[in-house]
Amino acid sequence: MLDGEIDVEGRTSKLMLASGVLWTAVLGLGLAGHWFVALLVSAFLFHPWFVIGASSNGTISTKLLVYPLGLWTGLQLSAFVLTEYYSSAFAGGSPEFLITGMHPSFAAVYWLYWIGGFMTVTLAYGIYFRKHFLPDGEWDRFLEEVERVNAESETREADEPVEVRSQ
């Protein structure tokens, strides 16, 4: 199941539209005073861009949707839920305990959202870089295209007349 690929070639416009809808939803929810729901929706803002950016030759591996994207989303949602829980639990007072020296609500954001999210994305880049982000042959195709563009540019420059003015 995870060895499959999803064709995203013709879905770029729909993904960008989904991104705009998500941004609008976050903004509207926030303005309406539903900040917690807006935070939860914001965890999905990255998804359309991730799918477009991580696709190669118009497809994306389903592995990338589970790790890093699925884990990253789970960490974000967990951080927001724990932040809401601990901030409500200790509203108007101080907790009797700290997590690594921080208020539990901030520790959730720091450890899950920032550190967990950063490590997930960084490790995924290292683990999947050669196979999914830059598959074999992709770099060679890129270099060939650069050489072709440079050769065309040099040919055009050689064919164009040059006007030299004496001063």
mmCIF file of C-alpha atoms in Angstrom:
data_model
loop_
_atom_site.group_PDB
_atom_site.id
_atom_site.type_symbol
_atom_site.label_atom_id
_atom_site.label_comp_id
_atom_site.label_asym_id
_atom_site.label_seq_id
_atom_site.Cartn_x
_atom_site.Cartn_y
_atom_site.Cartn_z
ATOM 1 C CA MET A 1 0.000 0.000 0.000
ATOM 2 C CA LEU A 2 2.756 2.476 0.863
ATOM 3 C CA ASP A 3 4.791 1.615 -2.225
ATOM 4 C CA GLY A 4 2.278 3.303 -4.516
ATOM 5 C CA GLU A 5 2.314 6.704 -6.117
ATOM 6 C CA ILE A 6 -0.414 9.266 -6.595
ATOM 7 C CA ASP A 7 -0.666 11.246 -9.818
ATOM 8 C CA VAL A 8 -0.799 14.963 -8.992
ATOM 9 C CA GLU A 9 0.030 16.274 -12.470
ATOM 10 C CA GLY A 10 -3.384 17.802 -13.199
ATOM 11 C CA ARG A 11 -4.232 18.661 -9.596
ATOM 12 C CA THR A 12 -1.882 21.584 -8.992
ATOM 13 C CA SER A 13 -4.558 24.232 -9.525
ATOM 14 C CA LYS A 14 -6.983 22.417 -7.229
ATOM 15 C CA LEU A 15 -4.292 22.073 -4.565
ATOM 16 C CA MET A 16 -3.494 25.785 -4.757
ATOM 17 C CA LEU A 17 -7.211 26.574 -4.527
ATOM 18 C CA ALA A 18 -7.444 24.296 -1.469
ATOM 19 C CA SER A 19 -4.574 26.236 0.067
ATOM 20 C CA GLY A 20 -6.445 29.499 -0.427
ATOM 21 C CA VAL A 21 -9.622 28.026 1.036
ATOM 22 C CA LEU A 22 -7.692 26.786 4.085
ATOM 23 C CA TRP A 23 -6.098 30.222 4.590
ATOM 24 C CA THR A 24 -9.508 31.862 4.306
ATOM 25 C CA ALA A 25 -10.978 29.372 6.788
ATOM 26 C CA VAL A 26 -8.188 30.028 9.296
ATOM 27 C CA LEU A 27 -8.623 33.779 8.945
ATOM 28 C CA GLY A 28 -12.421 33.603 9.176
ATOM 29 C CA LEU A 29 -12.371 31.284 12.184
ATOM 30 C CA GLY A 30 -9.838 33.481 13.932
ATOM 31 C CA LEU A 31 -11.807 36.652 13.288
ATOM 32 C CA ALA A 32 -14.968 34.932 14.529
ATOM 33 C CA GLY A 33 -13.192 34.114 17.803
ATOM 34 C CA HIS A 34 -12.776 30.385 17.157
ATOM 35 C CA TRP A 35 -8.991 30.478 17.563
ATOM 36 C CA PHE A 36 -8.606 26.846 18.631
ATOM 37 C CA VAL A 37 -10.445 25.486 15.589
ATOM 38 C CA ALA A 38 -8.402 27.888 13.446
ATOM 39 C CA LEU A 39 -5.215 26.393 14.921
ATOM 40 C CA LEU A 40 -6.414 22.883 14.104
ATOM 41 C CA VAL A 41 -7.270 23.876 10.532
ATOM 42 C CA SER A 42 -3.883 25.606 10.192
ATOM 43 C CA ALA A 43 -2.176 22.240 10.687
ATOM 44 C CA PHE A 44 -3.388 21.373 7.177
ATOM 45 C CA LEU A 45 -2.171 24.550 5.441
ATOM 46 C CA PHE A 46 1.135 22.947 4.516
ATOM 47 C CA HIS A 47 -0.416 19.911 2.827
ATOM 48 C CA PRO A 48 -1.149 21.297 -0.667
ATOM 49 C CA TRP A 49 2.304 22.857 -0.933
ATOM 50 C CA PHE A 50 3.974 19.717 0.350
ATOM 51 C CA VAL A 51 2.207 17.546 -2.227
ATOM 52 C CA ILE A 52 3.146 19.904 -5.060
ATOM 53 C CA GLY A 53 6.720 20.415 -3.863
ATOM 54 C CA ALA A 54 7.481 16.787 -3.042
ATOM 55 C CA SER A 55 6.104 15.445 -6.296
ATOM 56 C CA SER A 56 8.538 14.268 -8.918
ATOM 57 C CA ASN A 57 7.536 13.905 -12.557
ATOM 58 C CA GLY A 58 3.915 14.588 -11.618
ATOM 59 C CA THR A 59 3.606 11.893 -8.946
ATOM 60 C CA ILE A 60 4.146 11.687 -5.192
ATOM 61 C CA SER A 61 4.983 8.559 -3.229
ATOM 62 C CA THR A 62 2.360 7.493 -0.716
ATOM 63 C CA LYS A 63 5.219 6.930 1.750
ATOM 64 C CA LEU A 64 5.750 10.688 1.864
ATOM 65 C CA LEU A 65 2.111 11.205 2.804
ATOM 66 C CA VAL A 66 2.555 8.979 5.860
ATOM 67 C CA TYR A 67 6.070 10.051 6.822
ATOM 68 C CA PRO A 68 6.878 12.917 7.058
ATOM 69 C CA LEU A 69 3.516 14.571 6.301
ATOM 70 C CA GLY A 70 1.282 12.347 8.452
ATOM 71 C CA LEU A 71 3.608 12.341 11.443
ATOM 72 C CA TRP A 72 4.231 16.086 11.113
ATOM 73 C CA THR A 73 0.477 16.735 11.078
ATOM 74 C CA GLY A 74 -0.048 14.465 14.086
ATOM 75 C CA LEU A 75 2.657 16.325 16.022
ATOM 76 C CA GLN A 76 1.080 19.693 15.195
ATOM 77 C CA LEU A 77 -2.420 18.610 16.165
ATOM 78 C CA SER A 78 -1.117 17.020 19.395
ATOM 79 C CA ALA A 79 0.752 20.200 20.284
ATOM 80 C CA PHE A 80 -2.345 22.345 19.749
ATOM 81 C CA VAL A 81 -4.650 19.995 21.683
ATOM 82 C CA LEU A 82 -2.212 19.759 24.623
ATOM 83 C CA THR A 83 -1.715 23.520 24.590
ATOM 84 C CA GLU A 84 -5.467 24.057 24.805
ATOM 85 C CA TYR A 85 -5.817 21.419 27.515
ATOM 86 C CA TYR A 86 -3.023 22.739 29.765
ATOM 87 C CA SER A 87 -3.842 26.401 29.239
ATOM 88 C CA SER A 88 -7.457 25.715 30.254
ATOM 89 C CA ALA A 89 -6.449 23.472 33.150
ATOM 90 C CA PHE A 90 -4.157 26.107 34.646
ATOM 91 C CA ALA A 91 -6.102 29.233 33.663
ATOM 92 C CA GLY A 92 -5.707 31.888 36.352
ATOM 93 C CA GLY A 93 -3.030 29.944 38.205
ATOM 94 C CA SER A 94 0.333 28.308 37.922
ATOM 95 C CA PRO A 95 0.934 24.589 37.448
ATOM 96 C CA GLU A 96 2.609 22.638 40.222
ATOM 97 C CA PHE A 97 5.008 21.143 37.697
ATOM 98 C CA LEU A 98 7.022 22.258 34.697
ATOM 99 C CA ILE A 99 8.119 20.309 31.662
ATOM 100 C CA THR A 100 11.805 20.978 30.967
ATOM 101 C CA GLY A 101 11.397 24.241 32.849
ATOM 102 C CA MET A 102 8.403 25.409 30.811
ATOM 103 C CA HIS A 103 4.689 25.772 31.434
ATOM 104 C CA PRO A 104 3.101 22.539 30.122
ATOM 105 C CA SER A 105 1.105 24.389 27.462
ATOM 106 C CA PHE A 106 4.242 26.000 26.042
ATOM 107 C CA ALA A 107 6.274 22.811 26.398
ATOM 108 C CA ALA A 108 3.793 21.073 24.098
ATOM 109 C CA VAL A 109 4.302 23.737 21.463
ATOM 110 C CA TYR A 110 8.055 23.760 21.883
ATOM 111 C CA TRP A 111 8.694 20.007 21.938
ATOM 112 C CA LEU A 112 5.989 18.735 19.610
ATOM 113 C CA TYR A 113 5.385 21.593 17.186
ATOM 114 C CA TRP A 114 8.862 23.106 16.896
ATOM 115 C CA ILE A 115 11.384 20.418 17.748
ATOM 116 C CA GLY A 116 9.285 17.410 16.687
ATOM 117 C CA GLY A 117 8.173 19.055 13.472
ATOM 118 C CA PHE A 118 11.670 20.268 12.606
ATOM 119 C CA MET A 119 13.234 16.868 13.287
ATOM 120 C CA THR A 120 10.532 15.053 11.302
ATOM 121 C CA VAL A 121 10.983 17.186 8.217
ATOM 122 C CA THR A 122 14.791 17.231 8.492
ATOM 123 C CA LEU A 123 15.080 13.473 8.948
ATOM 124 C CA ALA A 124 12.629 12.804 6.142
ATOM 125 C CA TYR A 125 14.661 14.975 3.809
ATOM 126 C CA GLY A 126 17.775 12.952 4.630
ATOM 127 C CA ILE A 127 16.038 9.583 4.444
ATOM 128 C CA TYR A 128 13.995 10.145 1.296
ATOM 129 C CA PHE A 129 16.109 12.690 -0.594
ATOM 130 C CA ARG A 130 17.747 10.375 -3.136
ATOM 131 C CA LYS A 131 14.706 8.216 -3.718
ATOM 132 C CA HIS A 132 11.777 10.633 -3.775
ATOM 133 C CA PHE A 133 13.028 14.226 -3.918
ATOM 134 C CA LEU A 134 15.840 13.633 -6.399
ATOM 135 C CA PRO A 135 15.446 10.176 -7.972
ATOM 136 C CA ASP A 136 18.260 8.630 -9.988
ATOM 137 C CA GLY A 137 18.531 10.254 -13.356
ATOM 138 C CA GLU A 138 16.669 13.409 -12.314
ATOM 139 C CA TRP A 139 19.887 15.337 -11.629
ATOM 140 C CA ASP A 140 21.363 14.135 -14.928
ATOM 141 C CA ARG A 141 18.219 15.281 -16.772
ATOM 142 C CA PHE A 142 18.510 18.662 -15.060
ATOM 143 C CA LEU A 143 22.173 19.042 -16.078
ATOM 144 C CA GLU A 144 21.327 18.069 -19.672
ATOM 145 C CA GLU A 145 18.595 20.695 -19.746
ATOM 146 C CA VAL A 146 20.994 23.342 -18.406
ATOM 147 C CA GLU A 147 23.549 22.413 -21.083
ATOM 148 C CA ARG A 148 20.852 22.561 -23.774
ATOM 149 C CA VAL A 149 19.667 26.005 -22.619
ATOM 150 C CA ASN A 150 23.255 27.271 -22.454
ATOM 151 C CA ALA A 151 23.997 25.933 -25.936
ATOM 152 C CA GLU A 152 20.855 27.573 -27.344
ATOM 153 C CA SER A 153 21.784 30.836 -25.653
ATOM 154 C CA GLU A 154 25.305 30.751 -27.079
ATOM 155 C CA THR A 155 23.962 29.952 -30.554
ATOM 156 C CA ARG A 156 21.510 32.862 -30.394
ATOM 157 C CA GLU A 157 24.236 35.213 -29.214
ATOM 158 C CA ALA A 158 26.548 34.119 -32.045
ATOM 159 C CA ASP A 159 23.804 34.565 -34.650
ATOM 160 C CA GLU A 160 22.760 38.032 -33.494
ATOM 161 C CA PRO A 161 24.526 40.968 -35.136
ATOM 162 C CA VAL A 162 26.545 43.087 -32.768
ATOM 163 C CA GLU A 163 26.584 46.819 -33.186
ATOM 164 C CA VAL A 164 29.804 48.476 -32.129
ATOM 165 C CA ARG A 165 29.838 52.253 -31.800
ATOM 166 C CA SER A 166 32.995 54.264 -31.803
ATOM 167 C CA GLN A 167 33.190 57.135 -29.471
#
